[in-house]
JSON list of C-alpha atoms in Angstrom, two decimals:
[
{"chain": "C", "resi": 190, "resn": "MET", "atom": "CA", "xyz": [110.36, 42.88, 92.91]},
{"chain": "C", "resi": 191, "resn": "SER", "atom": "CA", "xyz": [107.35, 44.49, 94.57]},
{"chain": "C", "resi": 192, "resn": "SER", "atom": "CA", "xyz": [105.36, 43.10, 97.46]},
{"chain": "C", "resi": 193, "resn": "PRO", "atom": "CA", "xyz": [102.10, 41.20, 96.80]},
{"chain": "C", "resi": 194, "resn": "GLY", "atom": "CA", "xyz": [99.99, 44.07, 98.17]},
{"chain": "C", "resi": 195, "resn": "ALA", "atom": "CA", "xyz": [101.62, 46.68, 95.89]},
{"chain": "C", "resi": 196, "resn": "LEU", "atom": "CA", "xyz": [99.06, 46.17, 93.15]},
{"chain": "C", "resi": 197, "resn": "LEU", "atom": "CA", "xyz": [96.23, 46.96, 95.54]},
{"chain": "C", "resi": 198, "resn": "THR", "atom": "CA", "xyz": [97.69, 50.36, 96.35]},
{"chain": "C", "resi": 199, "resn": "ARG", "atom": "CA", "xyz": [98.05, 51.50, 92.74]},
{"chain": "C", "resi": 200, "resn": "ARG", "atom": "CA", "xyz": [95.92, 54.37, 91.58]},
{"chain": "C", "resi": 201, "resn": "THR", "atom": "CA", "xyz": [92.96, 53.25, 89.50]},
{"chain": "C", "resi": 202, "resn": "VAL", "atom": "CA", "xyz": [92.10, 54.74, 86.12]},
{"chain": "C", "resi": 203, "resn": "PHE", "atom": "CA", "xyz": [88.87, 56.17, 87.54]},
{"chain": "C", "resi": 204, "resn": "ASP", "atom": "CA", "xyz": [90.61, 58.24, 90.22]},
{"chain": "C", "resi": 205, "resn": "GLY", "atom": "CA", "xyz": [89.62, 61.88, 89.81]},
{"chain": "C", "resi": 206, "resn": "GLY", "atom": "CA", "xyz": [88.58, 61.52, 86.18]},
{"chain": "C", "resi": 207, "resn": "THR", "atom": "CA", "xyz": [92.16, 61.82, 84.94]},
{"chain": "C", "resi": 208, "resn": "GLY", "atom": "CA", "xyz": [92.62, 58.20, 83.90]},
{"chain": "C", "resi": 209, "resn": "LEU", "atom": "CA", "xyz": [92.85, 56.67, 80.48]},
{"chain": "C", "resi": 210, "resn": "PHE", "atom": "CA", "xyz": [89.18, 55.65, 80.42]},
{"chain": "C", "resi": 211, "resn": "SER", "atom": "CA", "xyz": [87.86, 59.19, 80.97]},
{"chain": "C", "resi": 212, "resn": "GLN", "atom": "CA", "xyz": [90.28, 60.64, 78.43]},
{"chain": "C", "resi": 213, "resn": "LEU", "atom": "CA", "xyz": [89.21, 58.09, 75.81]},
{"chain": "C", "resi": 214, "resn": "ALA", "atom": "CA", "xyz": [85.53, 58.73, 76.57]},
{"chain": "C", "resi": 215, "resn": "LEU", "atom": "CA", "xyz": [86.06, 62.47, 76.12]},
{"chain": "C", "resi": 216, "resn": "ALA", "atom": "CA", "xyz": [87.95, 61.90, 72.86]},
{"chain": "C", "resi": 217, "resn": "LEU", "atom": "CA", "xyz": [85.11, 59.70, 71.53]},
{"chain": "C", "resi": 218, "resn": "VAL", "atom": "CA", "xyz": [82.45, 62.27, 72.42]},
{"chain": "C", "resi": 219, "resn": "CYS", "atom": "CA", "xyz": [84.45, 65.03, 70.71]},
{"chain": "C", "resi": 220, "resn": "ALA", "atom": "CA", "xyz": [85.06, 62.86, 67.63]},
{"chain": "C", "resi": 221, "resn": "ALA", "atom": "CA", "xyz": [81.37, 61.95, 67.37]},
{"chain": "C", "resi": 222, "resn": "TYR", "atom": "CA", "xyz": [80.43, 65.64, 67.65]},
{"chain": "C", "resi": 223, "resn": "ALA", "atom": "CA", "xyz": [82.95, 66.61, 64.95]},
{"chain": "C", "resi": 224, "resn": "VAL", "atom": "CA", "xyz": [81.84, 63.84, 62.56]},
{"chain": "C", "resi": 225, "resn": "GLY", "atom": "CA", "xyz": [78.19, 64.71, 63.14]},
{"chain": "C", "resi": 226, "resn": "SER", "atom": "CA", "xyz": [78.87, 68.38, 62.41]},
{"chain": "C", "resi": 227, "resn": "ALA", "atom": "CA", "xyz": [80.85, 67.58, 59.27]},
{"chain": "C", "resi": 228, "resn": "LEU", "atom": "CA", "xyz": [78.19, 65.23, 57.88]},
{"chain": "C", "resi": 229, "resn": "GLY", "atom": "CA", "xyz": [75.25, 67.45, 58.76]},
{"chain": "C", "resi": 230, "resn": "TRP", "atom": "CA", "xyz": [73.51, 64.96, 61.06]},
{"chain": "C", "resi": 231, "resn": "GLY", "atom": "CA", "xyz": [70.37, 66.15, 62.79]},
{"chain": "C", "resi": 232, "resn": "SER", "atom": "CA", "xyz": [68.08, 69.06, 62.11]},
{"chain": "C", "resi": 233, "resn": "VAL", "atom": "CA", "xyz": [68.27, 72.83, 62.27]},
{"chain": "C", "resi": 234, "resn": "SER", "atom": "CA", "xyz": [66.64, 72.85, 65.70]},
{"chain": "C", "resi": 235, "resn": "MET", "atom": "CA", "xyz": [69.14, 70.25, 66.96]},
{"chain": "C", "resi": 236, "resn": "ALA", "atom": "CA", "xyz": [71.98, 72.42, 65.64]},
{"chain": "C", "resi": 237, "resn": "LEU", "atom": "CA", "xyz": [70.57, 75.40, 67.57]},
{"chain": "C", "resi": 238, "resn": "VAL", "atom": "CA", "xyz": [70.27, 73.35, 70.77]},
{"chain": "C", "resi": 239, "resn": "MET", "atom": "CA", "xyz": [73.80, 71.98, 70.45]},
{"chain": "C", "resi": 240, "resn": "GLY", "atom": "CA", "xyz": [75.21, 75.35, 69.39]},
{"chain": "C", "resi": 241, "resn": "ASP", "atom": "CA", "xyz": [73.71, 77.23, 72.33]},
{"chain": "C", "resi": 242, "resn": "PHE", "atom": "CA", "xyz": [73.15, 74.77, 75.15]},
{"chain": "C", "resi": 243, "resn": "GLY", "atom": "CA", "xyz": [76.01, 72.49, 74.09]},
{"chain": "C", "resi": 244, "resn": "LEU", "atom": "CA", "xyz": [78.46, 75.37, 74.34]},
{"chain": "C", "resi": 245, "resn": "SER", "atom": "CA", "xyz": [76.91, 76.35, 77.66]},
{"chain": "C", "resi": 246, "resn": "VAL", "atom": "CA", "xyz": [77.45, 72.85, 79.04]},
{"chain": "C", "resi": 247, "resn": "ALA", "atom": "CA", "xyz": [81.02, 72.76, 77.70]},
{"chain": "C", "resi": 248, "resn": "ALA", "atom": "CA", "xyz": [81.88, 76.12, 79.29]},
{"chain": "C", "resi": 249, "resn": "GLY", "atom": "CA", "xyz": [80.15, 75.08, 82.52]},
{"chain": "C", "resi": 250, "resn": "THR", "atom": "CA", "xyz": [82.19, 71.88, 82.56]},
{"chain": "C", "resi": 251, "resn": "ALA", "atom": "CA", "xyz": [85.36, 73.90, 82.04]},
{"chain": "C", "resi": 252, "resn": "SER", "atom": "CA", "xyz": [84.35, 76.19, 84.90]},
{"chain": "C", "resi": 253, "resn": "VAL", "atom": "CA", "xyz": [83.81, 73.26, 87.29]},
{"chain": "C", "resi": 254, "resn": "SER", "atom": "CA", "xyz": [87.09, 71.71, 86.16]},
{"chain": "C", "resi": 255, "resn": "CYS", "atom": "CA", "xyz": [89.02, 74.93, 86.83]},
{"chain": "C", "resi": 256, "resn": "LEU", "atom": "CA", "xyz": [87.31, 75.31, 90.21]},
{"chain": "C", "resi": 257, "resn": "LEU", "atom": "CA", "xyz": [88.17, 71.75, 91.23]},
{"chain": "C", "resi": 258, "resn": "TYR", "atom": "CA", "xyz": [91.78, 72.23, 90.13]},
{"chain": "C", "resi": 259, "resn": "ALA", "atom": "CA", "xyz": [91.99, 75.47, 92.11]},
{"chain": "C", "resi": 260, "resn": "ARG", "atom": "CA", "xyz": [90.81, 73.61, 95.22]},
{"chain": "C", "resi": 261, "resn": "SER", "atom": "CA", "xyz": [93.34, 70.80, 94.81]},
{"chain": "C", "resi": 262, "resn": "ARG", "atom": "CA", "xyz": [96.60, 70.76, 96.71]},
{"chain": "C", "resi": 263, "resn": "ARG", "atom": "CA", "xyz": [98.62, 70.57, 93.50]},
{"chain": "C", "resi": 264, "resn": "SER", "atom": "CA", "xyz": [97.49, 74.03, 92.39]},
{"chain": "C", "resi": 265, "resn": "ARG", "atom": "CA", "xyz": [100.26, 76.61, 92.66]},
{"chain": "C", "resi": 266, "resn": "PHE", "atom": "CA", "xyz": [98.29, 79.42, 91.07]},
{"chain": "C", "resi": 267, "resn": "ARG", "atom": "CA", "xyz": [94.96, 79.13, 92.87]},
{"chain": "C", "resi": 268, "resn": "PRO", "atom": "CA", "xyz": [93.78, 82.72, 92.18]},
{"chain": "C", "resi": 269, "resn": "ALA", "atom": "CA", "xyz": [94.43, 82.32, 88.45]},
{"chain": "C", "resi": 270, "resn": "TRP", "atom": "CA", "xyz": [92.41, 79.09, 88.27]},
{"chain": "C", "resi": 271, "resn": "LEU", "atom": "CA", "xyz": [89.57, 80.68, 90.22]},
{"chain": "C", "resi": 272, "resn": "LEU", "atom": "CA", "xyz": [89.54, 83.54, 87.72]},
{"chain": "C", "resi": 273, "resn": "PHE", "atom": "CA", "xyz": [89.51, 81.06, 84.82]},
{"chain": "C", "resi": 274, "resn": "ALA", "atom": "CA", "xyz": [86.55, 79.31, 86.49]},
{"chain": "C", "resi": 275, "resn": "LEU", "atom": "CA", "xyz": [84.71, 82.63, 86.74]},
{"chain": "C", "resi": 276, "resn": "SER", "atom": "CA", "xyz": [85.50, 83.45, 83.12]},
{"chain": "C", "resi": 277, "resn": "SER", "atom": "CA", "xyz": [84.20, 80.08, 81.93]},
{"chain": "C", "resi": 278, "resn": "LEU", "atom": "CA", "xyz": [81.08, 80.52, 84.06]},
{"chain": "C", "resi": 279, "resn": "MET", "atom": "CA", "xyz": [80.38, 83.84, 82.35]},
{"chain": "C", "resi": 280, "resn": "ALA", "atom": "CA", "xyz": [80.71, 82.20, 78.93]},
{"chain": "C", "resi": 281, "resn": "SER", "atom": "CA", "xyz": [78.41, 79.39, 80.06]},
{"chain": "C", "resi": 282, "resn": "LEU", "atom": "CA", "xyz": [75.75, 81.79, 81.32]},
{"chain": "C", "resi": 283, "resn": "GLY", "atom": "CA", "xyz": [75.98, 83.90, 78.15]},
{"chain": "C", "resi": 284, "resn": "ASN", "atom": "CA", "xyz": [75.36, 80.86, 75.96]},
{"chain": "C", "resi": 285, "resn": "LEU", "atom": "CA", "xyz": [72.59, 79.70, 78.28]},
{"chain": "C", "resi": 286, "resn": "VAL", "atom": "CA", "xyz": [70.73, 83.02, 78.01]},
{"chain": "C", "resi": 287, "resn": "TRP", "atom": "CA", "xyz": [71.32, 83.12, 74.26]},
{"chain": "C", "resi": 288, "resn": "GLY", "atom": "CA", "xyz": [69.88, 79.61, 73.91]},
{"chain": "C", "resi": 289, "resn": "TRP", "atom": "CA", "xyz": [66.92, 80.50, 76.09]},
{"chain": "C", "resi": 290, "resn": "TYR", "atom": "CA", "xyz": [65.90, 83.27, 73.69]},
{"chain": "C", "resi": 291, "resn": "GLU", "atom": "CA", "xyz": [66.81, 81.44, 70.48]},
{"chain": "C", "resi": 292, "resn": "VAL", "atom": "CA", "xyz": [65.61, 77.90, 71.26]},
{"chain": "C", "resi": 293, "resn": "VAL", "atom": "CA", "xyz": [63.09, 78.03, 74.09]},
{"chain": "C", "resi": 294, "resn": "LEU", "atom": "CA", "xyz": [61.35, 81.34, 73.37]},
{"chain": "C", "resi": 295, "resn": "ASP", "atom": "CA", "xyz": [61.93, 81.01, 69.59]},
{"chain": "C", "resi": 296, "resn": "ARG", "atom": "CA", "xyz": [62.62, 84.70, 69.10]},
{"chain": "C", "resi": 297, "resn": "PRO", "atom": "CA", "xyz": [65.66, 86.81, 68.29]},
{"chain": "C", "resi": 298, "resn": "VAL", "atom": "CA", "xyz": [67.98, 87.73, 71.13]},
{"chain": "C", "resi": 299, "resn": "PRO", "atom": "CA", "xyz": [67.32, 91.35, 72.11]},
{"chain": "C", "resi": 300, "resn": "THR", "atom": "CA", "xyz": [70.12, 93.86, 72.00]},
{"chain": "C", "resi": 301, "resn": "PRO", "atom": "CA", "xyz": [71.29, 94.49, 74.67]},
{"chain": "C", "resi": 302, "resn": "SER", "atom": "CA", "xyz": [70.47, 91.40, 76.72]},
{"chain": "C", "resi": 303, "resn": "TYR", "atom": "CA", "xyz": [71.82, 89.54, 79.72]},
{"chain": "C", "resi": 304, "resn": "ALA", "atom": "CA", "xyz": [73.72, 87.36, 77.24]},
{"chain": "C", "resi": 305, "resn": "ASP", "atom": "CA", "xyz": [75.69, 90.44, 76.16]},
{"chain": "C", "resi": 306, "resn": "LEU", "atom": "CA", "xyz": [76.44, 91.28, 79.79]},
{"chain": "C", "resi": 307, "resn": "PHE", "atom": "CA", "xyz": [77.73, 87.77, 80.50]},
{"chain": "C", "resi": 308, "resn": "PHE", "atom": "CA", "xyz": [79.83, 87.71, 77.32]},
{"chain": "C", "resi": 309, "resn": "LEU", "atom": "CA", "xyz": [81.39, 91.07, 78.22]},
{"chain": "C", "resi": 310, "resn": "CYS", "atom": "CA", "xyz": [82.18, 89.77, 81.72]},
{"chain": "C", "resi": 311, "resn": "PHE", "atom": "CA", "xyz": [83.95, 86.75, 80.20]},
{"chain": "C", "resi": 312, "resn": "ALA", "atom": "CA", "xyz": [87.15, 88.57, 79.17]},
{"chain": "C", "resi": 313, "resn": "PRO", "atom": "CA", "xyz": [88.27, 90.51, 82.29]},
{"chain": "C", "resi": 314, "resn": "PRO", "atom": "CA", "xyz": [88.71, 87.49, 84.63]},
{"chain": "C", "resi": 315, "resn": "ALA", "atom": "CA", "xyz": [90.52, 85.58, 81.87]},
{"chain": "C", "resi": 316, "resn": "ILE", "atom": "CA", "xyz": [92.91, 88.49, 81.28]},
{"chain": "C", "resi": 317, "resn": "VAL", "atom": "CA", "xyz": [93.64, 88.95, 84.97]},
{"chain": "C", "resi": 318, "resn": "GLY", "atom": "CA", "xyz": [94.07, 85.18, 85.37]},
{"chain": "C", "resi": 319, "resn": "LEU", "atom": "CA", "xyz": [96.65, 85.12, 82.60]},
{"chain": "C", "resi": 320, "resn": "LEU", "atom": "CA", "xyz": [98.45, 88.08, 84.19]},
{"chain": "C", "resi": 321, "resn": "VAL", "atom": "CA", "xyz": [98.53, 86.26, 87.52]},
{"chain": "C", "resi": 322, "resn": "LEU", "atom": "CA", "xyz": [100.30, 83.37, 85.76]},
{"chain": "C", "resi": 323, "resn": "ALA", "atom": "CA", "xyz": [102.89, 85.71, 84.23]},
{"chain": "C", "resi": 324, "resn": "LYS", "atom": "CA", "xyz": [106.22, 86.25, 85.94]},
{"chain": "C", "resi": 325, "resn": "ARG", "atom": "CA", "xyz": [106.57, 89.59, 87.64]},
{"chain": "C", "resi": 326, "resn": "PRO", "atom": "CA", "xyz": [108.79, 91.82, 85.48]},
{"chain": "C", "resi": 327, "resn": "VAL", "atom": "CA", "xyz": [111.89, 93.35, 87.02]},
{"chain": "C", "resi": 328, "resn": "THR", "atom": "CA", "xyz": [112.78, 95.96, 84.37]},
{"chain": "C", "resi": 329, "resn": "ARG", "atom": "CA", "xyz": [110.87, 98.79, 82.76]},
{"chain": "C", "resi": 330, "resn": "ALA", "atom": "CA", "xyz": [111.00, 96.98, 79.41]},
{"chain": "C", "resi": 331, "resn": "GLY", "atom": "CA", "xyz": [109.52, 93.91, 81.07]},
{"chain": "C", "resi": 332, "resn": "TRP", "atom": "CA", "xyz": [106.60, 95.97, 82.37]},
{"chain": "C", "resi": 333, "resn": "VAL", "atom": "CA", "xyz": [106.03, 97.43, 78.89]},
{"chain": "C", "resi": 334, "resn": "CYS", "atom": "CA", "xyz": [106.04, 93.91, 77.41]},
{"chain": "C", "resi": 335, "resn": "LEU", "atom": "CA", "xyz": [103.59, 92.73, 80.05]},
{"chain": "C", "resi": 336, "resn": "ALA", "atom": "CA", "xyz": [101.27, 95.67, 79.36]},
{"chain": "C", "resi": 337, "resn": "LEU", "atom": "CA", "xyz": [101.41, 95.01, 75.61]},
{"chain": "C", "resi": 338, "resn": "ASP", "atom": "CA", "xyz": [100.74, 91.31, 76.17]},
{"chain": "C", "resi": 339, "resn": "ALA", "atom": "CA", "xyz": [97.75, 92.13, 78.37]},
{"chain": "C", "resi": 340, "resn": "TRP", "atom": "CA", "xyz": [96.45, 94.56, 75.76]},
{"chain": "C", "resi": 341, "resn": "LEU", "atom": "CA", "xyz": [96.76, 91.98, 72.97]},
{"chain": "C", "resi": 342, "resn": "ILE", "atom": "CA", "xyz": [95.13, 89.25, 75.02]},
{"chain": "C", "resi": 343, "resn": "GLY", "atom": "CA", "xyz": [92.35, 91.58, 76.15]},
{"chain": "C", "resi": 344, "resn": "GLY", "atom": "CA", "xyz": [91.68, 92.77, 72.62]},
{"chain": "C", "resi": 345, "resn": "SER", "atom": "CA", "xyz": [91.60, 89.20, 71.33]},
{"chain": "C", "resi": 346, "resn": "LEU", "atom": "CA", "xyz": [89.23, 88.01, 74.05]},
{"chain": "C", "resi": 347, "resn": "LEU", "atom": "CA", "xyz": [86.99, 91.05, 73.63]},
{"chain": "C", "resi": 348, "resn": "THR", "atom": "CA", "xyz": [86.85, 90.44, 69.89]},
{"chain": "C", "resi": 349, "resn": "LEU", "atom": "CA", "xyz": [85.98, 86.78, 70.44]},
{"chain": "C", "resi": 350, "resn": "SER", "atom": "CA", "xyz": [83.30, 87.53, 72.99]}
]
């Protein structure tokens, strides 16, 4: 049996945003967004705002989350999480610039633009971050596998960006 003060020392669900309440809130927001997209709610201009600025906010949130995790004491791979934060920041800025041209200025995005620069700078920190997480190979075959993995990941991220 626990002491009467034990309940007062328990961690609350609002501690650090990792509790059940914040997870349910995030799930509800994502579900509402998915249902709205499937049913075609809103207008074309709203779709442009959500497609450009919504993705920018999502990537920015991911960047802040990675940065906060890298600063925590639980983080074993701090450099990798800092690189993931940088990568997400680049994606956020790319979508922000894209939205600025497409939504605010109401004109096509020029080629090349700062959005292209940010999208190209998205992949390298993500690749290096993933390599930092990988175990250091001890054999020549392990190094070849690591190089092939890096090449595949880099090609995939470059294609996506």
